mmCIF file of C-alpha atoms and ligand atoms in Angstrom:
data_model
loop_
_atom_site.group_PDB
_atom_site.id
_atom_site.type_symbol
_atom_site.label_atom_id
_atom_site.label_comp_id
_atom_site.label_asym_id
_atom_site.label_seq_id
_atom_site.Cartn_x
_atom_site.Cartn_y
_atom_site.Cartn_z
ATOM 1 C CA MET J 19 -25.228 13.588 7.009
ATOM 2 C CA THR J 20 -22.101 15.014 5.640
ATOM 3 C CA ALA J 21 -19.327 12.571 6.274
ATOM 4 C CA THR J 22 -16.100 13.266 7.851
ATOM 5 C CA ILE J 23 -13.383 13.447 5.265
ATOM 6 C CA ILE J 24 -10.340 11.339 6.106
ATOM 7 C CA ASP J 25 -7.565 13.761 5.019
ATOM 8 C CA GLY J 26 -5.109 11.085 4.065
ATOM 9 C CA LYS J 27 -2.635 13.808 2.425
ATOM 10 C CA ALA J 28 -2.396 15.319 6.024
ATOM 11 C CA ILE J 29 -1.931 12.245 7.672
ATOM 12 C CA ALA J 30 0.745 10.917 5.254
ATOM 13 C CA GLU J 31 2.517 14.076 6.026
ATOM 14 C CA GLU J 32 2.591 14.282 9.773
ATOM 15 C CA LEU J 33 3.875 10.228 8.949
ATOM 16 C CA ARG J 34 6.563 11.346 6.902
ATOM 17 C CA ALA J 35 7.483 13.993 9.424
ATOM 18 C CA ARG J 36 7.672 11.107 12.189
ATOM 19 C CA VAL J 37 9.927 8.960 10.069
ATOM 20 C CA ALA J 38 12.457 11.874 9.286
ATOM 21 C CA ALA J 39 12.739 12.392 13.223
ATOM 22 C CA GLU J 40 13.363 8.853 13.549
ATOM 23 C CA VAL J 41 15.803 8.863 10.981
ATOM 24 C CA ALA J 42 17.648 11.782 12.366
ATOM 25 C CA ARG J 43 17.840 10.235 15.753
ATOM 26 C CA VAL J 44 19.133 6.988 14.615
ATOM 27 C CA SER J 45 21.495 8.395 12.292
ATOM 28 C CA ALA J 46 22.685 10.770 15.079
ATOM 29 C CA ALA J 47 22.527 7.845 17.825
ATOM 30 C CA HIS J 48 23.810 5.099 15.654
ATOM 31 C CA ARG J 49 25.167 6.283 12.574
ATOM 32 C CA LEU J 50 22.387 4.399 10.482
ATOM 33 C CA VAL J 51 21.260 5.578 7.098
ATOM 34 C CA PRO J 52 18.211 3.789 6.098
ATOM 35 C CA GLY J 53 18.183 2.915 2.573
ATOM 36 C CA ILE J 54 15.977 1.702 -0.096
ATOM 37 C CA ALA J 55 16.648 0.086 -3.426
ATOM 38 C CA VAL J 56 13.967 0.710 -6.147
ATOM 39 C CA VAL J 57 14.293 -1.372 -8.838
ATOM 40 C CA GLN J 58 12.197 -0.353 -12.324
ATOM 41 C CA VAL J 59 12.123 -2.631 -15.333
ATOM 42 C CA GLY J 60 11.117 -0.646 -18.651
ATOM 43 C CA HIS J 61 9.008 2.635 -18.914
ATOM 44 C CA ASN J 62 5.617 2.005 -17.340
ATOM 45 C CA PRO J 63 4.289 5.826 -17.252
ATOM 46 C CA ALA J 64 2.192 5.332 -13.969
ATOM 47 C CA SER J 65 5.444 3.703 -12.803
ATOM 48 C CA GLU J 66 7.450 6.400 -13.656
ATOM 49 C CA VAL J 67 5.133 9.100 -11.489
ATOM 50 C CA TYR J 68 5.336 7.184 -8.345
ATOM 51 C CA VAL J 69 8.772 6.211 -8.710
ATOM 52 C CA ARG J 70 9.772 9.923 -8.934
ATOM 53 C CA SER J 71 7.699 10.787 -5.805
ATOM 54 C CA LYS J 72 9.057 7.856 -3.877
ATOM 55 C CA THR J 73 12.795 8.933 -4.641
ATOM 56 C CA ARG J 74 11.931 12.521 -3.656
ATOM 57 C CA GLN J 75 10.382 11.526 -0.542
ATOM 58 C CA VAL J 76 12.691 9.022 0.654
ATOM 59 C CA ALA J 77 15.491 11.615 0.036
ATOM 60 C CA ALA J 78 13.122 14.107 2.147
ATOM 61 C CA ALA J 79 12.929 11.830 5.251
ATOM 62 C CA GLY J 80 17.080 11.606 5.105
ATOM 63 C CA MET J 81 17.349 8.168 3.738
ATOM 64 C CA ARG J 82 19.312 6.900 0.939
ATOM 65 C CA SER J 83 17.689 5.978 -2.269
ATOM 66 C CA PHE J 84 19.247 3.449 -4.780
ATOM 67 C CA ASP J 85 17.221 3.333 -8.175
ATOM 68 C CA HIS J 86 18.287 0.679 -10.718
ATOM 69 C CA ARG J 87 16.523 1.212 -13.940
ATOM 70 C CA LEU J 88 16.778 -1.937 -16.386
ATOM 71 C CA PRO J 89 15.552 -2.291 -19.914
ATOM 72 C CA GLU J 90 12.259 -3.314 -20.545
ATOM 73 C CA ASP J 91 13.886 -6.517 -22.369
ATOM 74 C CA VAL J 92 16.020 -7.410 -19.521
ATOM 75 C CA ARG J 93 16.745 -11.377 -18.494
ATOM 76 C CA GLU J 94 14.990 -12.693 -15.668
ATOM 77 C CA ALA J 95 18.584 -14.096 -14.554
ATOM 78 C CA GLU J 96 20.014 -10.315 -14.725
ATOM 79 C CA LEU J 97 17.324 -8.776 -12.536
ATOM 80 C CA LEU J 98 17.901 -11.989 -10.101
ATOM 81 C CA ALA J 99 21.843 -11.298 -10.140
ATOM 82 C CA LEU J 100 20.597 -7.699 -9.305
ATOM 83 C CA LEU J 101 18.663 -8.956 -6.385
ATOM 84 C CA ALA J 102 21.342 -11.138 -5.114
ATOM 85 C CA ARG J 103 23.866 -7.889 -5.016
ATOM 86 C CA LEU J 104 21.303 -6.020 -3.240
ATOM 87 C CA ASN J 105 20.371 -8.586 -0.440
ATOM 88 C CA THR J 106 23.877 -8.562 0.601
ATOM 89 C CA ASP J 107 24.460 -4.832 0.284
ATOM 90 C CA ALA J 108 25.028 -3.290 3.848
ATOM 91 C CA ALA J 109 23.865 -0.189 2.707
ATOM 92 C CA VAL J 110 20.151 -1.337 1.546
ATOM 93 C CA HIS J 111 17.769 -2.165 4.259
ATOM 94 C CA GLY J 112 14.844 -2.354 2.023
ATOM 95 C CA ILE J 113 14.409 -3.566 -1.832
ATOM 96 C CA LEU J 114 11.358 -2.594 -3.853
ATOM 97 C CA VAL J 115 10.853 -4.157 -7.363
ATOM 98 C CA GLN J 116 8.157 -1.982 -9.331
ATOM 99 C CA LEU J 117 5.198 -4.227 -10.420
ATOM 100 C CA PRO J 118 4.021 -5.248 -13.039
ATOM 101 C CA LEU J 119 6.883 -6.828 -14.772
ATOM 102 C CA PRO J 120 7.361 -7.757 -18.740
ATOM 103 C CA ALA J 121 5.945 -11.195 -19.498
ATOM 104 C CA GLN J 122 9.384 -12.569 -19.951
ATOM 105 C CA ILE J 123 9.782 -12.301 -15.997
ATOM 106 C CA ASP J 124 8.475 -14.514 -13.397
ATOM 107 C CA ALA J 125 7.118 -11.792 -10.869
ATOM 108 C CA GLN J 126 6.598 -14.674 -8.079
ATOM 109 C CA LYS J 127 9.977 -15.756 -8.930
ATOM 110 C CA VAL J 128 11.389 -12.190 -8.427
ATOM 111 C CA ILE J 129 9.203 -11.648 -5.028
ATOM 112 C CA ASP J 130 10.943 -14.884 -3.722
ATOM 113 C CA ALA J 131 14.349 -13.739 -4.417
ATOM 114 C CA ILE J 132 14.176 -10.743 -2.238
ATOM 115 C CA ASP J 133 15.645 -11.394 1.445
ATOM 116 C CA PRO J 134 12.466 -11.357 3.649
ATOM 117 C CA ALA J 135 13.985 -8.892 6.009
ATOM 118 C CA LYS J 136 14.508 -6.262 3.324
ATOM 119 C CA ASP J 137 11.333 -6.877 1.727
ATOM 120 C CA VAL J 138 9.526 -3.729 2.381
ATOM 121 C CA ASP J 139 6.482 -4.267 0.166
ATOM 122 C CA GLY J 140 5.780 -7.380 2.102
ATOM 123 C CA PHE J 141 4.833 -9.598 -0.444
ATOM 124 C CA HIS J 142 7.709 -12.230 0.098
ATOM 125 C CA PRO J 143 5.688 -15.524 0.983
ATOM 126 C CA LEU J 144 7.415 -15.650 4.452
ATOM 127 C CA ASN J 145 6.273 -11.979 4.946
ATOM 128 C CA VAL J 146 2.404 -13.078 3.636
ATOM 129 C CA GLY J 147 2.584 -16.478 5.885
ATOM 130 C CA ARG J 148 3.373 -14.338 8.784
ATOM 131 C CA LEU J 149 0.762 -11.838 8.716
ATOM 132 C CA ALA J 150 -1.815 -14.903 8.199
ATOM 133 C CA THR J 151 -0.484 -16.316 11.416
ATOM 134 C CA GLY J 152 -0.478 -13.130 13.382
ATOM 135 C CA MET J 153 3.341 -12.808 13.737
ATOM 136 C CA PRO J 154 5.355 -9.643 13.588
ATOM 137 C CA VAL J 155 5.732 -8.855 10.110
ATOM 138 C CA MET J 156 6.238 -6.439 7.179
ATOM 139 C CA ILE J 157 3.110 -5.193 6.436
ATOM 140 C CA PRO J 158 2.441 -4.348 2.729
ATOM 141 C CA CYS J 159 2.257 -0.429 2.452
ATOM 142 C CA THR J 160 -1.104 0.053 1.116
ATOM 143 C CA PRO J 161 -3.273 -2.039 3.480
ATOM 144 C CA LEU J 162 -0.935 -0.626 6.222
ATOM 145 C CA GLY J 163 -2.095 2.944 5.094
ATOM 146 C CA CYS J 164 -5.428 1.991 5.037
ATOM 147 C CA MET J 165 -5.504 0.568 8.338
ATOM 148 C CA MET J 166 -3.874 3.783 9.858
ATOM 149 C CA LEU J 167 -6.571 6.016 8.036
ATOM 150 C CA VAL J 168 -9.633 4.061 9.528
ATOM 151 C CA ASN J 169 -8.201 3.909 12.838
ATOM 152 C CA ARG J 170 -8.261 7.867 12.789
ATOM 153 C CA VAL J 171 -11.939 7.709 12.887
ATOM 154 C CA ARG J 172 -12.350 4.221 14.589
ATOM 155 C CA PRO J 173 -9.711 3.440 17.370
ATOM 156 C CA SER J 174 -10.836 0.085 17.755
ATOM 157 C CA LEU J 175 -12.392 -2.046 15.306
ATOM 158 C CA ALA J 176 -13.643 -4.807 17.738
ATOM 159 C CA GLY J 177 -17.020 -6.481 16.783
ATOM 160 C CA LEU J 178 -17.578 -4.299 13.543
ATOM 161 C CA ASP J 179 -18.647 -5.637 10.471
ATOM 162 C CA ALA J 180 -16.190 -4.972 7.810
ATOM 163 C CA VAL J 181 -16.044 -5.593 3.963
ATOM 164 C CA VAL J 182 -12.973 -5.715 1.765
ATOM 165 C CA ILE J 183 -14.078 -5.724 -2.015
ATOM 166 C CA GLY J 184 -11.199 -6.817 -3.948
ATOM 167 C CA ARG J 185 -9.003 -9.902 -3.344
ATOM 168 C CA SER J 186 -5.569 -9.044 -4.539
ATOM 169 C CA ASN J 187 -2.258 -9.979 -2.876
ATOM 170 C CA VAL J 188 -1.158 -6.456 -2.948
ATOM 171 C CA VAL J 189 -4.231 -4.979 -0.974
ATOM 172 C CA GLY J 190 -7.423 -7.202 -0.301
ATOM 173 C CA ARG J 191 -5.986 -9.965 0.961
ATOM 174 C CA PRO J 192 -3.364 -8.239 3.248
ATOM 175 C CA LEU J 193 -6.070 -6.350 4.529
ATOM 176 C CA LEU J 194 -8.542 -9.192 5.705
ATOM 177 C CA HIS J 195 -5.775 -10.283 8.159
ATOM 178 C CA LEU J 196 -5.152 -6.964 9.586
ATOM 179 C CA LEU J 197 -8.753 -6.392 10.082
ATOM 180 C CA LEU J 198 -9.040 -9.861 11.801
ATOM 181 C CA ALA J 199 -5.988 -8.810 14.083
ATOM 182 C CA GLU J 200 -7.945 -5.926 14.722
ATOM 183 C CA SER J 201 -11.231 -8.343 15.842
ATOM 184 C CA ALA J 202 -13.600 -7.006 13.126
ATOM 185 C CA THR J 203 -15.889 -9.440 11.386
ATOM 186 C CA VAL J 204 -14.215 -9.406 7.812
ATOM 187 C CA THR J 205 -16.142 -10.369 4.752
ATOM 188 C CA ILE J 206 -14.023 -10.389 1.116
ATOM 189 C CA ALA J 207 -15.982 -9.815 -1.404
ATOM 190 C CA HIS J 208 -15.086 -9.820 -5.324
ATOM 191 C CA SER J 209 -15.896 -9.983 -8.875
ATOM 192 C CA LYS J 210 -17.946 -13.517 -8.127
ATOM 193 C CA THR J 211 -19.928 -11.909 -5.104
ATOM 194 C CA HIS J 212 -23.783 -12.385 -5.390
ATOM 195 C CA ASP J 213 -25.762 -9.230 -4.505
ATOM 196 C CA LEU J 214 -22.653 -6.960 -3.598
ATOM 197 C CA PRO J 215 -24.816 -3.525 -2.868
ATOM 198 C CA ALA J 216 -26.951 -5.771 -0.275
ATOM 199 C CA LEU J 217 -23.729 -7.262 1.141
ATOM 200 C CA CYS J 218 -21.858 -3.799 1.856
ATOM 201 C CA ARG J 219 -25.399 -2.122 3.160
ATOM 202 C CA ARG J 220 -24.555 -4.285 6.387
ATOM 203 C CA MET J 221 -21.138 -3.607 7.131
ATOM 204 C CA ASP J 222 -19.544 -0.431 9.610
ATOM 205 C CA LEU J 223 -16.287 -0.553 7.455
ATOM 206 C CA LEU J 224 -16.160 -0.643 3.677
ATOM 207 C CA PHE J 225 -13.043 -1.027 1.943
ATOM 208 C CA ALA J 226 -12.881 -0.816 -1.851
ATOM 209 C CA ALA J 227 -9.642 -1.959 -3.700
ATOM 210 C CA ILE J 228 -11.345 -2.714 -7.168
ATOM 211 C CA GLY J 229 -10.432 -0.658 -10.269
ATOM 212 C CA GLN J 230 -13.636 0.323 -11.272
ATOM 213 C CA PRO J 231 -14.390 3.788 -11.225
ATOM 214 C CA ALA J 232 -17.266 4.964 -8.912
ATOM 215 C CA LEU J 233 -18.671 1.315 -8.732
ATOM 216 C CA VAL J 234 -19.472 1.730 -4.989
ATOM 217 C CA LYS J 235 -22.694 3.736 -4.865
ATOM 218 C CA ALA J 236 -24.394 5.587 -1.952
ATOM 219 C CA ASP J 237 -27.064 2.981 -1.626
ATOM 220 C CA TRP J 238 -24.573 0.232 -1.045
ATOM 221 C CA ILE J 239 -23.262 2.498 1.926
ATOM 222 C CA LYS J 240 -24.596 1.839 5.787
ATOM 223 C CA PRO J 241 -25.370 5.055 6.958
ATOM 224 C CA GLY J 242 -22.476 6.291 9.279
ATOM 225 C CA ALA J 243 -19.986 3.349 7.881
ATOM 226 C CA THR J 244 -16.514 4.545 7.570
ATOM 227 C CA VAL J 245 -15.495 4.065 3.580
ATOM 228 C CA ILE J 246 -11.937 3.417 2.621
ATOM 229 C CA ASP J 247 -11.608 3.989 -0.765
ATOM 230 C CA VAL J 248 -7.994 2.510 -2.465
ATOM 231 C CA GLY J 249 -9.080 2.781 -6.258
ATOM 232 C CA ILE J 250 -7.029 4.651 -8.678
ATOM 233 C CA ASN J 251 -8.870 5.091 -11.842
ATOM 234 C CA ARG J 252 -7.839 7.389 -14.904
ATOM 235 C CA ILE J 253 -10.626 8.504 -16.807
ATOM 236 C CA ALA J 254 -10.411 11.023 -19.664
ATOM 237 C CA ALA J 255 -12.611 13.788 -18.798
ATOM 238 C CA ALA J 256 -14.660 16.255 -21.255
ATOM 239 C CA ASP J 257 -12.117 18.690 -20.901
ATOM 240 C CA GLY J 258 -9.663 16.391 -22.345
ATOM 241 C CA LYS J 259 -7.635 16.168 -19.054
ATOM 242 C CA THR J 260 -7.084 12.793 -17.487
ATOM 243 C CA HIS J 261 -8.598 12.724 -13.876
ATOM 244 C CA ILE J 262 -8.232 10.238 -11.145
ATOM 245 C CA VAL J 263 -11.310 8.963 -9.537
ATOM 246 C CA GLY J 264 -11.609 6.441 -6.952
ATOM 247 C CA ASP J 265 -13.810 3.035 -6.443
ATOM 248 C CA VAL J 266 -16.629 5.066 -4.639
ATOM 249 C CA ASP J 267 -19.110 7.408 -6.095
ATOM 250 C CA PHE J 268 -17.651 10.061 -3.573
ATOM 251 C CA ALA J 269 -19.866 13.172 -4.392
ATOM 252 C CA GLN J 270 -22.678 10.554 -3.509
ATOM 253 C CA ALA J 271 -21.066 8.602 -0.549
ATOM 254 C CA ARG J 272 -20.435 11.712 1.346
ATOM 255 C CA ASP J 273 -23.719 12.355 2.233
ATOM 256 C CA ILE J 274 -24.257 8.882 3.795
ATOM 257 C CA ALA J 275 -20.976 7.610 5.272
ATOM 258 C CA GLY J 276 -19.991 8.675 8.402
ATOM 259 C CA ALA J 277 -16.098 9.056 7.271
ATOM 260 C CA ILE J 278 -14.787 8.839 4.001
ATOM 261 C CA THR J 279 -11.254 8.841 1.904
ATOM 262 C CA PRO J 280 -11.284 11.135 -1.059
ATOM 263 C CA VAL J 281 -9.436 10.109 -4.172
ATOM 264 C CA PRO J 282 -6.887 11.669 -4.710
ATOM 265 C CA GLY J 283 -5.621 12.487 -1.187
ATOM 266 C CA GLY J 284 -6.584 9.622 0.826
ATOM 267 C CA VAL J 285 -5.068 6.191 0.577
ATOM 268 C CA GLY J 286 -2.551 7.240 -2.199
ATOM 269 C CA PRO J 287 -0.218 9.538 -0.121
ATOM 270 C CA MET J 288 -0.183 6.791 2.832
ATOM 271 C CA THR J 289 1.174 4.515 0.237
ATOM 272 C CA ILE J 290 4.564 5.796 -0.028
ATOM 273 C CA ALA J 291 4.701 7.199 3.523
ATOM 274 C CA CYS J 292 4.272 3.565 4.694
ATOM 275 C CA LEU J 293 7.092 2.316 2.527
ATOM 276 C CA LEU J 294 9.113 4.788 4.597
ATOM 277 C CA VAL J 295 7.852 3.328 8.026
ATOM 278 C CA ASN J 296 9.067 -0.053 6.559
ATOM 279 C CA THR J 297 12.364 1.021 5.151
ATOM 280 C CA LEU J 298 13.125 2.571 8.586
ATOM 281 C CA ARG J 299 11.771 -0.807 10.639
ATOM 282 C CA ALA J 300 13.534 -2.907 8.273
ATOM 283 C CA ALA J 301 16.815 -0.972 8.927
ATOM 284 C CA CYS J 302 16.413 -1.151 12.810
ATOM 285 C CA VAL J 303 15.638 -5.012 12.783
ATOM 286 C CA ILE J 304 18.721 -5.641 10.550
ATOM 287 C CA SER J 305 21.248 -3.634 12.757
ATOM 288 C CA HIS J 306 19.583 -5.154 15.712
ATOM 289 C CA LEU J 307 18.130 -1.878 16.979
ATOM 290 C CA PRO J 308 14.927 -1.510 19.139
ATOM 291 C CA ALA J 309 11.717 -0.836 16.939
ATOM 292 C CA PRO J 310 11.540 2.847 15.742
ATOM 293 C CA ALA J 311 8.624 4.806 17.448
ATOM 294 C CA VAL J 312 6.654 5.259 14.153
HETATM 295 P P1 NAD Y 19 -6.462 -6.007 -8.733
HETATM 296 O O1 NAD Y 19 -7.055 -5.844 -10.161
HETATM 297 O O2 NAD Y 19 -5.508 -6.862 -8.550
HETATM 298 O O3 NAD Y 19 -7.746 -7.004 -8.200
HETATM 299 C C1 NAD Y 19 -9.135 -6.222 -8.347
HETATM 300 C C2 NAD Y 19 -10.151 -7.088 -7.299
HETATM 301 O O4 NAD Y 19 -11.342 -6.498 -7.676
HETATM 302 C C3 NAD Y 19 -10.187 -8.837 -7.925
HETATM 303 O O5 NAD Y 19 -9.818 -9.209 -6.681
HETATM 304 C C4 NAD Y 19 -11.429 -8.591 -8.088
HETATM 305 O O6 NAD Y 19 -11.923 -9.785 -7.923
HETATM 306 C C5 NAD Y 19 -12.166 -7.323 -7.909
HETATM 307 N N1 NAD Y 19 -13.167 -7.083 -8.769
HETATM 308 C C6 NAD Y 19 -13.374 -6.699 -9.877
HETATM 309 N N2 NAD Y 19 -14.160 -6.095 -10.506
HETATM 310 C C7 NAD Y 19 -15.480 -6.428 -9.496
HETATM 311 C C8 NAD Y 19 -16.783 -6.267 -9.207
HETATM 312 N N3 NAD Y 19 -17.349 -5.762 -10.471
HETATM 313 N N4 NAD Y 19 -17.318 -6.126 -8.183
HETATM 314 C C9 NAD Y 19 -16.664 -6.758 -7.142
HETATM 315 N N5 NAD Y 19 -15.189 -7.007 -7.076
HETATM 316 C C10 NAD Y 19 -14.639 -6.856 -8.452
HETATM 317 O O7 NAD Y 19 -6.475 -4.634 -8.473
HETATM 318 P P2 NAD Y 19 -5.623 -4.240 -7.052
HETATM 319 O O8 NAD Y 19 -4.092 -4.381 -7.667
HETATM 320 O O9 NAD Y 19 -5.762 -4.716 -5.658
HETATM 321 O O10 NAD Y 19 -6.115 -2.897 -7.099
HETATM 322 C C11 NAD Y 19 -7.153 -2.526 -6.940
HETATM 323 C C12 NAD Y 19 -7.438 -0.682 -7.173
HETATM 324 O O11 NAD Y 19 -6.794 -0.341 -6.010
HETATM 325 C C13 NAD Y 19 -6.958 -0.314 -8.384
HETATM 326 O O12 NAD Y 19 -7.759 1.200 -8.622
HETATM 327 C C14 NAD Y 19 -5.526 -0.023 -8.108
HETATM 328 O O13 NAD Y 19 -4.765 1.243 -8.791
HETATM 329 C C15 NAD Y 19 -5.528 0.806 -6.693
HETATM 330 N N6 NAD Y 19 -4.465 0.603 -5.636
HETATM 331 C C16 NAD Y 19 -4.190 1.546 -5.292
HETATM 332 C C17 NAD Y 19 -3.076 1.861 -4.170
HETATM 333 C C18 NAD Y 19 -2.992 3.066 -3.553
HETATM 334 O O14 NAD Y 19 -1.563 3.403 -3.286
HETATM 335 N N7 NAD Y 19 -3.918 3.861 -3.227
HETATM 336 C C19 NAD Y 19 -1.943 0.504 -4.339
HETATM 337 C C20 NAD Y 19 -2.398 -0.386 -4.959
HETATM 338 C C21 NAD Y 19 -3.510 -0.638 -5.699
#
């Protein structure tokens, strides 16, 4: 069997075009231009690439981007003061603080300080609780993107067995609630799980959010399963260049899975596209407009 490749790059491009069309509509009809503030502390090279790409895509969608760069040694109080200003800034509908933060800053305190209505990452405890109790909510971008990808090949997940490998607040835990909301039967696996290959082999859906290059092998996968690879691992190859690989051994897995996301070009592009979706949705909620059609 050769798996269907779920083309996240193309799906993200379609999604960005739909967001841009809705932004054009709300700007024309309501003079509303959605705006996102991106706060970056220090100079993490991976964050730099991500923030640049974010700024470009926000502009391409017709939204405003407000970039705030703070020095590596910024005091926590200064960052909290900036967030307090952004919370009350009417031009800002979404606030994103790039993680990780330097050691002198308590990341949870920072997340707690963001107005939940502007929390486009969906990390504020209020949004986490709303997601866990099945209420309408700002859904974290990467898990939202994963669900859009899986739904392309499996429009209904009801009754399917799903495993999520990884229990982070950013990916694994929100995925648990999103999958439950679609009536899948969900198992969360992690570094202490016994016999992970045997567990995975029973699953119709496999989500890998681990951060270990090619950990998931072909013989972990049930024939025909849908595999969503969230991993982004940078490895130095023999040619001296850095390559990005996922958590799944793609070359082997594609011969057994029914559908699979590649890395790069799978979940990655969906994350920023979903950030645009969340910013547009936040702008509409804050402005008391109906939800946008994305
Ligand atoms: P994390 O380090 O916070 O969590 C990793 C999880 O994997 C932990 O829950 C841990 O228990 C589990 N784990 C570690 N080793 C394991 C093992 N041997 N067997 C089973 N479970 C194991 O990571 P994260 O932030 O959730 O990110 C996971 C991966 O997803 C990383 O590669 C990250 O770069 C990537 N990521 C990608 C995007 C995207 O936009 N595509 C967004 C966020 C994270």
